[in-house]
PDB file of N, CA and C in Angstrom:
ATOM      1  N   MET A   1      10.876  25.933 -23.752  1.00 63.00           N
ATOM      2  CA  MET A   1       9.684  25.015 -24.438  1.00 63.00           C
ATOM      3  C   MET A   1       8.736  25.231 -24.922  1.00 63.00           C
ATOM      4  N   PRO A   2       8.156  25.075 -26.157  1.00 74.00           N
ATOM      5  CA  PRO A   2       6.910  25.644 -26.530  1.00 74.00           C
ATOM      6  C   PRO A   2       5.677  24.865 -25.927  1.00 74.00           C
ATOM      7  N   LYS A   3       4.597  25.859 -25.513  1.00 82.00           N
ATOM      8  CA  LYS A   3       3.453  25.221 -25.087  1.00 82.00           C
ATOM      9  C   LYS A   3       2.948  24.229 -26.087  1.00 82.00           C
ATOM     10  N   LEU A   4       2.216  22.962 -25.003  1.00 80.00           N
ATOM     11  CA  LEU A   4       1.772  21.886 -25.592  1.00 80.00           C
ATOM     12  C   LEU A   4       0.506  21.669 -24.893  1.00 80.00           C
ATOM     13  N   GLU A   5      -1.049  21.598 -25.806  1.00 81.00           N
ATOM     14  CA  GLU A   5      -2.234  21.526 -24.801  1.00 81.00           C
ATOM     15  C   GLU A   5      -2.913  20.527 -26.065  1.00 81.00           C
ATOM     16  N   ILE A   6      -3.710  19.352 -25.241  1.00 80.00           N
ATOM     17  CA  ILE A   6      -4.237  18.350 -25.926  1.00 80.00           C
ATOM     18  C   ILE A   6      -5.474  18.455 -25.173  1.00 80.00           C
ATOM     19  N   LYS A   7      -6.468  18.823 -25.887  1.00 83.00           N
ATOM     20  CA  LYS A   7      -7.801  19.128 -25.283  1.00 83.00           C
ATOM     21  C   LYS A   7      -9.035  18.186 -26.156  1.00 83.00           C
ATOM     22  N   ARG A   8      -9.771  17.288 -25.257  1.00 83.00           N
ATOM     23  CA  ARG A   8     -10.692  16.096 -26.230  1.00 83.00           C
ATOM     24  C   ARG A   8     -12.006  16.695 -24.973  1.00 83.00           C
ATOM     25  N   LYS A   9     -13.163  16.526 -25.774  1.00 88.00           N
ATOM     26  CA  LYS A   9     -14.172  16.619 -25.271  1.00 88.00           C
ATOM     27  C   LYS A   9     -15.081  15.033 -25.594  1.00 88.00           C
ATOM     28  N   SER A  10     -15.600  14.579 -24.666  1.00 90.00           N
ATOM     29  CA  SER A  10     -16.615  13.445 -25.521  1.00 90.00           C
ATOM     30  C   SER A  10     -17.341  13.093 -24.476  1.00 90.00           C
ATOM     31  N   GLU A  11     -18.790  12.380 -24.763  1.00 94.00           N
ATOM     32  CA  GLU A  11     -19.689  12.105 -23.573  1.00 94.00           C
ATOM     33  C   GLU A  11     -19.271  10.641 -23.626  1.00 94.00           C
ATOM     34  N   LEU A  12     -19.586  10.142 -22.218  1.00 94.00           N
ATOM     35  CA  LEU A  12     -19.242   9.149 -22.064  1.00 94.00           C
ATOM     36  C   LEU A  12     -20.145   8.490 -20.717  1.00 94.00           C
ATOM     37  N   SER A  13     -20.258   6.967 -20.673  1.00 96.00           N
ATOM     38  CA  SER A  13     -20.965   6.687 -19.447  1.00 96.00           C
ATOM     39  C   SER A  13     -20.063   6.969 -18.033  1.00 96.00           C
ATOM     40  N   ARG A  14     -21.133   6.799 -16.925  1.00 97.00           N
ATOM     41  CA  ARG A  14     -20.472   7.131 -15.657  1.00 97.00           C
ATOM     42  C   ARG A  14     -19.188   6.351 -15.429  1.00 97.00           C
ATOM     43  N   ALA A  15     -19.673   5.090 -15.816  1.00 97.00           N
ATOM     44  CA  ALA A  15     -18.146   3.901 -15.764  1.00 97.00           C
ATOM     45  C   ALA A  15     -17.407   4.081 -16.691  1.00 97.00           C
ATOM     46  N   GLU A  16     -17.060   4.591 -17.707  1.00 93.00           N
ATOM     47  CA  GLU A  16     -16.251   5.236 -18.334  1.00 93.00           C
ATOM     48  C   GLU A  16     -15.308   6.041 -17.783  1.00 93.00           C
ATOM     49  N   ALA A  17     -16.024   7.081 -17.577  1.00 93.00           N
ATOM     50  CA  ALA A  17     -15.420   8.352 -16.562  1.00 93.00           C
ATOM     51  C   ALA A  17     -14.788   7.911 -15.668  1.00 93.00           C
ATOM     52  N   ALA A  18     -15.502   6.876 -14.774  1.00 95.00           N
ATOM     53  CA  ALA A  18     -14.249   6.488 -13.752  1.00 95.00           C
ATOM     54  C   ALA A  18     -13.404   5.806 -14.101  1.00 95.00           C
ATOM     55  N   GLU A  19     -13.651   4.716 -15.390  1.00 92.00           N
ATOM     56  CA  GLU A  19     -12.137   4.398 -15.382  1.00 92.00           C
ATOM     57  C   GLU A  19     -11.104   5.147 -16.103  1.00 92.00           C
ATOM     58  N   ARG A  20     -11.411   6.042 -16.682  1.00 89.00           N
ATOM     59  CA  ARG A  20     -10.224   7.129 -16.907  1.00 89.00           C
ATOM     60  C   ARG A  20      -9.736   7.782 -15.802  1.00 89.00           C
ATOM     61  N   LEU A  21     -10.536   8.286 -14.824  1.00 92.00           N
ATOM     62  CA  LEU A  21      -9.981   8.911 -13.484  1.00 92.00           C
ATOM     63  C   LEU A  21      -9.106   7.747 -12.990  1.00 92.00           C
ATOM     64  N   ILE A  22      -9.617   6.572 -12.760  1.00 93.00           N
ATOM     65  CA  ILE A  22      -8.595   5.500 -12.162  1.00 93.00           C
ATOM     66  C   ILE A  22      -7.353   5.275 -12.820  1.00 93.00           C
ATOM     67  N   ALA A  23      -7.162   5.130 -14.138  1.00 89.00           N
ATOM     68  CA  ALA A  23      -6.162   5.001 -14.737  1.00 89.00           C
ATOM     69  C   ALA A  23      -5.285   6.177 -14.611  1.00 89.00           C
ATOM     70  N   ILE A  24      -5.870   7.630 -14.568  1.00 91.00           N
ATOM     71  CA  ILE A  24      -4.648   8.491 -14.271  1.00 91.00           C
ATOM     72  C   ILE A  24      -4.391   8.446 -12.692  1.00 91.00           C
ATOM     73  N   GLY A  25      -5.188   8.052 -11.815  1.00 93.00           N
ATOM     74  CA  GLY A  25      -4.652   7.773 -10.710  1.00 93.00           C
ATOM     75  C   GLY A  25      -3.730   6.803 -10.294  1.00 93.00           C
ATOM     76  N   GLN A  26      -3.956   5.837 -10.999  1.00 92.00           N
ATOM     77  CA  GLN A  26      -2.974   4.510 -11.144  1.00 92.00           C
ATOM     78  C   GLN A  26      -1.535   4.952 -12.004  1.00 92.00           C
ATOM     79  N   ALA A  27      -1.430   5.683 -12.963  1.00 90.00           N
ATOM     80  CA  ALA A  27      -0.163   6.187 -13.208  1.00 90.00           C
ATOM     81  C   ALA A  27       0.223   7.106 -12.588  1.00 90.00           C
ATOM     82  N   LEU A  28      -0.156   7.848 -11.754  1.00 91.00           N
ATOM     83  CA  LEU A  28       0.172   8.630 -10.847  1.00 91.00           C
ATOM     84  C   LEU A  28       1.182   8.138  -9.606  1.00 91.00           C
ATOM     85  N   ALA A  29       0.388   6.883  -8.966  1.00 93.00           N
ATOM     86  CA  ALA A  29       0.680   5.908  -8.333  1.00 93.00           C
ATOM     87  C   ALA A  29       1.914   5.128  -8.495  1.00 93.00           C
ATOM     88  N   ARG A  30       1.955   4.805  -9.816  1.00 91.00           N
ATOM     89  CA  ARG A  30       3.096   4.138 -10.173  1.00 91.00           C
ATOM     90  C   ARG A  30       4.437   4.939 -10.297  1.00 91.00           C
ATOM     91  N   GLY A  31       4.667   6.138 -10.207  1.00 87.00           N
ATOM     92  CA  GLY A  31       5.964   6.532 -10.463  1.00 87.00           C
ATOM     93  C   GLY A  31       5.708   7.978 -11.309  1.00 87.00           C
ATOM     94  N   SER A  32       6.630   8.642 -11.444  1.00 88.00           N
ATOM     95  CA  SER A  32       6.611   9.961 -11.859  1.00 88.00           C
ATOM     96  C   SER A  32       6.739  10.074 -13.468  1.00 88.00           C
ATOM     97  N   GLU A  33       7.047   8.995 -14.036  1.00 89.00           N
ATOM     98  CA  GLU A  33       6.811   9.035 -15.516  1.00 89.00           C
ATOM     99  C   GLU A  33       5.414   8.514 -15.802  1.00 89.00           C
ATOM    100  N   VAL A  34       4.338   9.481 -16.510  1.00 89.00           N
ATOM    101  CA  VAL A  34       3.291   9.226 -16.690  1.00 89.00           C
ATOM    102  C   VAL A  34       2.879   9.365 -18.020  1.00 89.00           C
ATOM    103  N   GLU A  35       2.180   8.235 -18.661  1.00 86.00           N
ATOM    104  CA  GLU A  35       1.455   8.632 -20.222  1.00 86.00           C
ATOM    105  C   GLU A  35      -0.186   8.612 -19.976  1.00 86.00           C
ATOM    106  N   LEU A  36      -0.352   9.491 -20.474  1.00 81.00           N
ATOM    107  CA  LEU A  36      -1.762   9.735 -20.367  1.00 81.00           C
ATOM    108  C   LEU A  36      -2.359   9.890 -21.699  1.00 81.00           C
ATOM    109  N   GLU A  37      -3.611   9.125 -21.888  1.00 77.00           N
ATOM    110  CA  GLU A  37      -4.040   9.122 -23.179  1.00 77.00           C
ATOM    111  C   GLU A  37      -5.480  10.208 -23.328  1.00 77.00           C
ATOM    112  N   ALA A  38      -5.555  10.336 -24.729  1.00 73.00           N
ATOM    113  CA  ALA A  38      -6.772  11.407 -25.154  1.00 73.00           C
ATOM    114  C   ALA A  38      -7.178  10.760 -26.136  1.00 73.00           C
ATOM    115  N   GLY A  39      -8.148   9.952 -26.531  1.00 71.00           N
ATOM    116  CA  GLY A  39      -8.491   9.479 -28.081  1.00 71.00           C
ATOM    117  C   GLY A  39      -7.146   8.718 -28.691  1.00 71.00           C
ATOM    118  N   ASP A  40      -6.825   9.081 -29.832  1.00 78.00           N
ATOM    119  CA  ASP A  40      -5.811   8.555 -30.262  1.00 78.00           C
ATOM    120  C   ASP A  40      -4.269   9.310 -30.235  1.00 78.00           C
ATOM    121  N   ASP A  41      -4.403  10.411 -29.054  1.00 78.00           N
ATOM    122  CA  ASP A  41      -3.117  11.213 -28.906  1.00 78.00           C
ATOM    123  C   ASP A  41      -2.739  10.700 -27.452  1.00 78.00           C
ATOM    124  N   SER A  42      -1.385  10.664 -27.332  1.00 82.00           N
ATOM    125  CA  SER A  42      -0.792  10.294 -25.651  1.00 82.00           C
ATOM    126  C   SER A  42       0.181  11.082 -25.639  1.00 82.00           C
ATOM    127  N   ILE A  43       0.432  11.365 -24.388  1.00 84.00           N
ATOM    128  CA  ILE A  43       1.288  12.238 -23.772  1.00 84.00           C
ATOM    129  C   ILE A  43       2.092  11.680 -22.609  1.00 84.00           C
ATOM    130  N   GLU A  44       3.375  11.813 -22.845  1.00 89.00           N
ATOM    131  CA  GLU A  44       4.405  11.321 -21.811  1.00 89.00           C
ATOM    132  C   GLU A  44       4.995  12.306 -20.837  1.00 89.00           C
ATOM    133  N   THR A  45       4.571  12.402 -19.479  1.00 89.00           N
ATOM    134  CA  THR A  45       5.400  13.398 -18.962  1.00 89.00           C
ATOM    135  C   THR A  45       5.841  12.740 -17.579  1.00 89.00           C
ATOM    136  N   VAL A  46       6.647  13.754 -16.974  1.00 92.00           N
ATOM    137  CA  VAL A  46       7.299  13.617 -15.526  1.00 92.00           C
ATOM    138  C   VAL A  46       6.543  14.350 -14.582  1.00 92.00           C
ATOM    139  N   VAL A  47       6.147  13.828 -13.645  1.00 93.00           N
ATOM    140  CA  VAL A  47       5.422  14.419 -12.640  1.00 93.00           C
ATOM    141  C   VAL A  47       6.223  14.482 -11.561  1.00 93.00           C
ATOM    142  N   ALA A  48       6.419  15.998 -10.943  1.00 93.00           N
ATOM    143  CA  ALA A  48       7.139  16.353  -9.449  1.00 93.00           C
ATOM    144  C   ALA A  48       6.598  15.152  -8.563  1.00 93.00           C
ATOM    145  N   ASP A  49       7.262  15.312  -7.622  1.00 93.00           N
ATOM    146  CA  ASP A  49       6.791  14.496  -6.213  1.00 93.00           C
ATOM    147  C   ASP A  49       5.726  15.107  -5.666  1.00 93.00           C
ATOM    148  N   ARG A  50       5.839  16.691  -5.634  1.00 94.00           N
ATOM    149  CA  ARG A  50       4.646  17.570  -5.128  1.00 94.00           C
ATOM    150  C   ARG A  50       3.962  18.119  -6.218  1.00 94.00           C
ATOM    151  N   VAL A  51       3.023  17.977  -6.081  1.00 94.00           N
ATOM    152  CA  VAL A  51       1.926  19.001  -6.844  1.00 94.00           C
ATOM    153  C   VAL A  51       1.004  19.939  -6.211  1.00 94.00           C
ATOM    154  N   ARG A  52       0.281  20.419  -6.952  1.00 97.00           N
ATOM    155  CA  ARG A  52      -0.819  21.459  -6.656  1.00 97.00           C
ATOM    156  C   ARG A  52      -2.067  20.891  -7.000  1.00 97.00           C
ATOM    157  N   TRP A  53      -3.150  21.150  -6.124  1.00 96.00           N
ATOM    158  CA  TRP A  53      -4.351  20.045  -6.628  1.00 96.00           C
ATOM    159  C   TRP A  53      -5.448  21.315  -6.556  1.00 96.00           C
ATOM    160  N   GLU A  54      -6.256  21.158  -7.605  1.00 98.00           N
ATOM    161  CA  GLU A  54      -7.698  22.176  -7.427  1.00 98.00           C
ATOM    162  C   GLU A  54      -8.588  21.721  -7.551  1.00 98.00           C
ATOM    163  N   PHE A  55      -9.688  21.816  -6.837  1.00 97.00           N
ATOM    164  CA  PHE A  55     -11.014  20.895  -6.714  1.00 97.00           C
ATOM    165  C   PHE A  55     -12.012  22.001  -7.066  1.00 97.00           C
ATOM    166  N   GLU A  56     -12.979  21.787  -8.123  1.00 98.00           N
ATOM    167  CA  GLU A  56     -14.104  22.817  -8.037  1.00 98.00           C
ATOM    168  C   GLU A  56     -15.412  21.876  -8.449  1.00 98.00           C
ATOM    169  N   ILE A  57     -16.666  22.356  -7.876  1.00 97.00           N
ATOM    170  CA  ILE A  57     -17.790  21.747  -8.508  1.00 97.00           C
ATOM    171  C   ILE A  57     -18.514  23.174  -8.371  1.00 97.00           C
ATOM    172  N   GLU A  58     -19.425  22.962  -9.220  1.00 97.00           N
ATOM    173  CA  GLU A  58     -20.140  24.282  -9.998  1.00 97.00           C
ATOM    174  C   GLU A  58     -21.710  23.820 -10.258  1.00 97.00           C
ATOM    175  N   VAL A  59     -22.798  24.274  -9.678  1.00 97.00           N
ATOM    176  CA  VAL A  59     -23.850  23.854 -10.042  1.00 97.00           C
ATOM    177  C   VAL A  59     -24.601  25.210 -10.522  1.00 97.00           C
ATOM    178  N   ASP A  60     -25.147  24.727 -12.210  1.00 97.00           N
ATOM    179  CA  ASP A  60     -25.860  26.093 -12.530  1.00 97.00           C
ATOM    180  C   ASP A  60     -26.989  25.494 -12.927  1.00 97.00           C
ATOM    181  N   GLY A  61     -27.947  25.630 -12.202  1.00 96.00           N
ATOM    182  CA  GLY A  61     -29.463  25.508 -12.922  1.00 96.00           C
ATOM    183  C   GLY A  61     -29.569  23.865 -12.432  1.00 96.00           C
ATOM    184  N   ASP A  62     -29.812  23.084 -13.917  1.00 98.00           N
ATOM    185  CA  ASP A  62     -29.410  21.682 -14.146  1.00 98.00           C
ATOM    186  C   ASP A  62     -28.234  21.170 -14.532  1.00 98.00           C
ATOM    187  N   GLU A  63     -27.535  21.749 -14.458  1.00 97.00           N
ATOM    188  CA  GLU A  63     -26.155  21.425 -15.047  1.00 97.00           C
ATOM    189  C   GLU A  63     -24.894  21.364 -13.545  1.00 97.00           C
ATOM    190  N   THR A  64     -24.139  20.421 -13.391  1.00 97.00           N
ATOM    191  CA  THR A  64     -23.215  20.498 -12.317  1.00 97.00           C
ATOM    192  C   THR A  64     -21.848  19.900 -13.114  1.00 97.00           C
ATOM    193  N   GLU A  65     -20.870  20.767 -12.803  1.00 97.00           N
ATOM    194  CA  GLU A  65     -19.450  20.662 -13.358  1.00 97.00           C
ATOM    195  C   GLU A  65     -18.636  20.575 -12.320  1.00 97.00           C
ATOM    196  N   ILE A  66     -17.935  19.391 -12.464  1.00 96.00           N
ATOM    197  CA  ILE A  66     -16.524  19.131 -11.683  1.00 96.00           C
ATOM    198  C   ILE A  66     -15.158  19.295 -12.205  1.00 96.00           C
ATOM    199  N   GLU A  67     -14.484  20.039 -11.557  1.00 95.00           N
ATOM    200  CA  GLU A  67     -13.116  20.525 -12.523  1.00 95.00           C
ATOM    201  C   GLU A  67     -12.097  19.726 -11.285  1.00 95.00           C
ATOM    202  N   ILE A  68     -11.173  19.242 -11.951  1.00 95.00           N
ATOM    203  CA  ILE A  68      -9.950  18.786 -11.133  1.00 95.00           C
ATOM    204  C   ILE A  68      -8.893  19.253 -11.924  1.00 95.00           C
ATOM    205  N   GLU A  69      -7.904  19.777 -11.307  1.00 95.00           N
ATOM    206  CA  GLU A  69      -6.446  20.370 -12.057  1.00 95.00           C
ATOM    207  C   GLU A  69      -5.407  20.031 -11.239  1.00 95.00           C
ATOM    208  N   ILE A  70      -4.527  19.547 -11.697  1.00 95.00           N
ATOM    209  CA  ILE A  70      -3.271  19.021 -10.986  1.00 95.00           C
ATOM    210  C   ILE A  70      -2.233  19.486 -11.818  1.00 95.00           C
ATOM    211  N   SER A  71      -1.482  20.595 -11.320  1.00 94.00           N
ATOM    212  CA  SER A  71      -0.212  21.199 -11.867  1.00 94.00           C
ATOM    213  C   SER A  71       0.899  20.782 -10.813  1.00 94.00           C
ATOM    214  N   TRP A  72       2.289  21.249 -11.718  1.00 93.00           N
ATOM    215  CA  TRP A  72       3.374  21.190 -11.056  1.00 93.00           C
ATOM    216  C   TRP A  72       4.467  21.733 -11.550  1.00 93.00           C
ATOM    217  N   ARG A  73       5.493  22.379 -10.998  1.00 92.00           N
ATOM    218  CA  ARG A  73       6.847  22.812 -11.511  1.00 92.00           C
ATOM    219  C   ARG A  73       7.778  21.637 -12.073  1.00 92.00           C
ATOM    220  N   ASP A  74       8.685  21.826 -12.938  1.00 84.00           N
ATOM    221  CA  ASP A  74       9.712  20.677 -13.335  1.00 84.00           C
ATOM    222  C   ASP A  74      10.746  20.665 -11.918  1.00 84.00           C
ATOM    223  N   ASP A  75      10.830  22.016 -11.275  1.00 72.00           N
ATOM    224  CA  ASP A  75      11.690  21.886 -10.206  1.00 72.00           C
ATOM    225  C   ASP A  75      10.839  22.597  -8.872  1.00 72.00           C
ATOM    226  N   PRO A  76      10.161  21.569  -8.317  1.00 55.00           N
ATOM    227  CA  PRO A  76       9.184  21.920  -7.153  1.00 55.00           C
ATOM    228  C   PRO A  76       9.955  23.175  -6.156  1.00 55.00           C
ATOM    229  N   ALA A  77      11.198  23.077  -5.935  1.00 62.00           N
ATOM    230  CA  ALA A  77      12.001  23.615  -4.757  1.00 62.00           C
ATOM    231  C   ALA A  77      12.195  25.175  -5.283  1.00 62.00           C
ATOM    232  N   THR A  78      11.552  25.430  -6.462  1.00 55.00           N
ATOM    233  CA  THR A  78      11.974  26.951  -7.132  1.00 55.00           C
ATOM    234  C   THR A  78      10.449  27.379  -7.033  1.00 55.00           C
ATOM    235  N   ASP A  79       9.312  26.563  -6.599  1.00 52.00           N
ATOM    236  CA  ASP A  79       7.743  27.282  -6.771  1.00 52.00           C
ATOM    237  C   ASP A  79       7.489  27.992  -5.751  1.00 52.00           C
ATOM    238  N   PRO A  80       7.514  29.464  -6.023  1.00 51.00           N
ATOM    239  CA  PRO A  80       7.111  30.593  -5.001  1.00 51.00           C
ATOM    240  C   PRO A  80       5.519  30.530  -4.236  1.00 51.00           C
ATOM    241  N   ASP A  81       4.777  29.616  -5.356  1.00 57.00           N
ATOM    242  CA  ASP A  81       3.408  29.528  -4.613  1.00 57.00           C
ATOM    243  C   ASP A  81       3.081  28.587  -3.721  1.00 57.00           C
ATOM    244  N   ASP A  82       4.217  27.508  -3.407  1.00 52.00           N
ATOM    245  CA  ASP A  82       4.086  26.169  -2.570  1.00 52.00           C
ATOM    246  C   ASP A  82       4.973  26.419  -1.426  1.00 52.00           C
ATOM    247  N   ASP A  83       4.333  26.895  -0.155  1.00 53.00           N
ATOM    248  CA  ASP A  83       5.305  27.284   1.090  1.00 53.00           C
ATOM    249  C   ASP A  83       5.359  25.762   1.698  1.00 53.00           C
ATOM    250  N   ALA A  84       4.416  24.803   1.378  1.00 52.00           N
ATOM    251  CA  ALA A  84       4.766  23.470   1.952  1.00 52.00           C
ATOM    252  C   ALA A  84       5.939  22.689   1.421  1.00 52.00           C
ATOM    253  N   ALA A  85       6.288  23.004   0.186  1.00 47.00           N
ATOM    254  CA  ALA A  85       7.298  22.236  -0.511  1.00 47.00           C
ATOM    255  C   ALA A  85       8.758  22.443   0.356  1.00 47.00           C
ATOM    256  N   PRO A  86       9.212  21.210   0.622  1.00 48.00           N
ATOM    257  CA  PRO A  86      10.559  21.181   1.269  1.00 48.00           C
ATOM    258  C   PRO A  86      11.726  22.277   0.050  1.00 48.00           C
ATOM    259  N   ALA A  87      12.359  22.961   1.177  1.00 46.00           N
ATOM    260  CA  ALA A  87      13.569  23.604   0.407  1.00 46.00           C
ATOM    261  C   ALA A  87      14.496  22.861  -0.504  1.00 46.00           C
ATOM    262  N   THR A  88      14.834  21.550   0.310  1.00 43.00           N
ATOM    263  CA  THR A  88      15.551  20.861  -0.436  1.00 43.00           C
ATOM    264  C   THR A  88      14.800  19.517  -0.662  1.00 43.00           C
ATOM    265  N   PRO A  89      14.666  18.974  -2.067  1.00 44.00           N
ATOM    266  CA  PRO A  89      13.631  17.600  -2.139  1.00 44.00           C
ATOM    267  C   PRO A  89      14.449  16.686  -1.796  1.00 44.00           C
ATOM    268  N   ALA A  90      13.927  15.599  -1.161  1.00 45.00           N
ATOM    269  CA  ALA A  90      14.583  14.120  -0.815  1.00 45.00           C
ATOM    270  C   ALA A  90      15.285  13.792  -1.928  1.00 45.00           C
ATOM    271  N   LYS A  91      15.054  13.939  -2.827  1.00 44.00           N
ATOM    272  CA  LYS A  91      16.054  13.228  -4.163  1.00 44.00           C
ATOM    273  C   LYS A  91      16.168  14.479  -5.162  1.00 44.00           C
ATOM    274  N   PRO A  92      17.212  14.242  -6.083  1.00 43.00           N
ATOM    275  CA  PRO A  92      17.078  15.558  -6.986  1.00 43.00           C
ATOM    276  C   PRO A  92      15.667  15.452  -7.667  1.00 43.00           C
ATOM    277  N   ALA A  93      15.281  16.565  -8.093  1.00 43.00           N
ATOM    278  CA  ALA A  93      14.166  16.755  -9.160  1.00 43.00           C
ATOM    279  C   ALA A  93      14.425  16.545 -10.712  1.00 43.00           C
ATOM    280  N   ARG A  94      13.667  15.784 -11.310  1.00 45.00           N
ATOM    281  CA  ARG A  94      14.053  15.303 -12.705  1.00 45.00           C
ATOM    282  C   ARG A  94      13.183  16.304 -13.498  1.00 45.00           C
ATOM    283  N   ARG A  95      13.987  17.004 -14.319  1.00 45.00           N
ATOM    284  CA  ARG A  95      13.396  17.892 -15.402  1.00 45.00           C
ATOM    285  C   ARG A  95      12.379  16.882 -16.489  1.00 45.00           C
ATOM    286  N   GLY A  96      11.078  17.229 -16.380  1.00 53.00           N
ATOM    287  CA  GLY A  96      10.444  16.548 -17.271  1.00 53.00           C
ATOM    288  C   GLY A  96      10.141  17.340 -18.677  1.00 53.00           C
ATOM    289  N   ARG A  97       9.977  16.590 -19.534  1.00 54.00           N
ATOM    290  CA  ARG A  97       9.611  16.819 -20.615  1.00 54.00           C
ATOM    291  C   ARG A  97       8.438  16.244 -21.372  1.00 54.00           C
ATOM    292  N   ALA A  98       7.255  17.039 -21.422  1.00 57.00           N
ATOM    293  CA  ALA A  98       6.314  15.858 -22.230  1.00 57.00           C
ATOM    294  C   ALA A  98       6.387  15.951 -23.618  1.00 57.00           C
ATOM    295  N   ARG A  99       6.178  14.544 -24.147  1.00 59.00           N
ATOM    296  CA  ARG A  99       6.256  14.360 -25.541  1.00 59.00           C
ATOM    297  C   ARG A  99       5.199  13.432 -25.961  1.00 59.00           C
ATOM    298  N   LYS A 100       4.347  14.215 -27.237  1.00 58.00           N
ATOM    299  CA  LYS A 100       3.300  14.028 -27.535  1.00 58.00           C
ATOM    300  C   LYS A 100       3.324  12.655 -28.591  1.00 58.00           C
ATOM    301  N   THR A 101       2.532  11.633 -28.633  1.00 60.00           N
ATOM    302  CA  THR A 101       2.673  10.695 -29.477  1.00 60.00           C
ATOM    303  C   THR A 101       1.235  10.682 -30.299  1.00 60.00           C
ATOM    304  N   THR A 102       1.251  10.180 -31.248  1.00 58.00           N
ATOM    305  CA  THR A 102      -0.201   9.808 -31.836  1.00 58.00           C
ATOM    306  C   THR A 102      -0.279   8.408 -32.268  1.00 58.00           C
ATOM    307  N   GLY A 103      -1.623   8.158 -32.654  1.00 58.00           N
ATOM    308  CA  GLY A 103      -1.953   6.855 -32.872  1.00 58.00           C
ATOM    309  C   GLY A 103      -0.841   5.798 -32.758  1.00 58.00           C
ATOM    310  N   LYS A 104      -1.363   4.554 -31.614  1.00 49.00           N
ATOM    311  CA  LYS A 104      -0.438   3.549 -31.574  1.00 49.00           C
ATOM    312  C   LYS A 104      -0.898   2.094 -32.327  1.00 49.00           C
TER     313      LYS A 104
END
């Protein structure tokens, strides 16, 4: 599958940033099929039952940066980096394919 990347930068109020984080959390909690929006673009993908989570805080002078990265493989049973993943998933892994849509 070809690489797909959507990148958007914008300045938001603290409340707007919180709303976006909550929307991502709610989408993940609802199920494996997740639609995420970035401006006029959106992407639909299937998220594995187990994900890798990275959290980083960097303070450089008067600037603070928080990075949250969530990643997964389509078949978590074949992920060599994750010793915590079960050898046999509880249910068959669904192969997810990201689909980009524009303007609604």
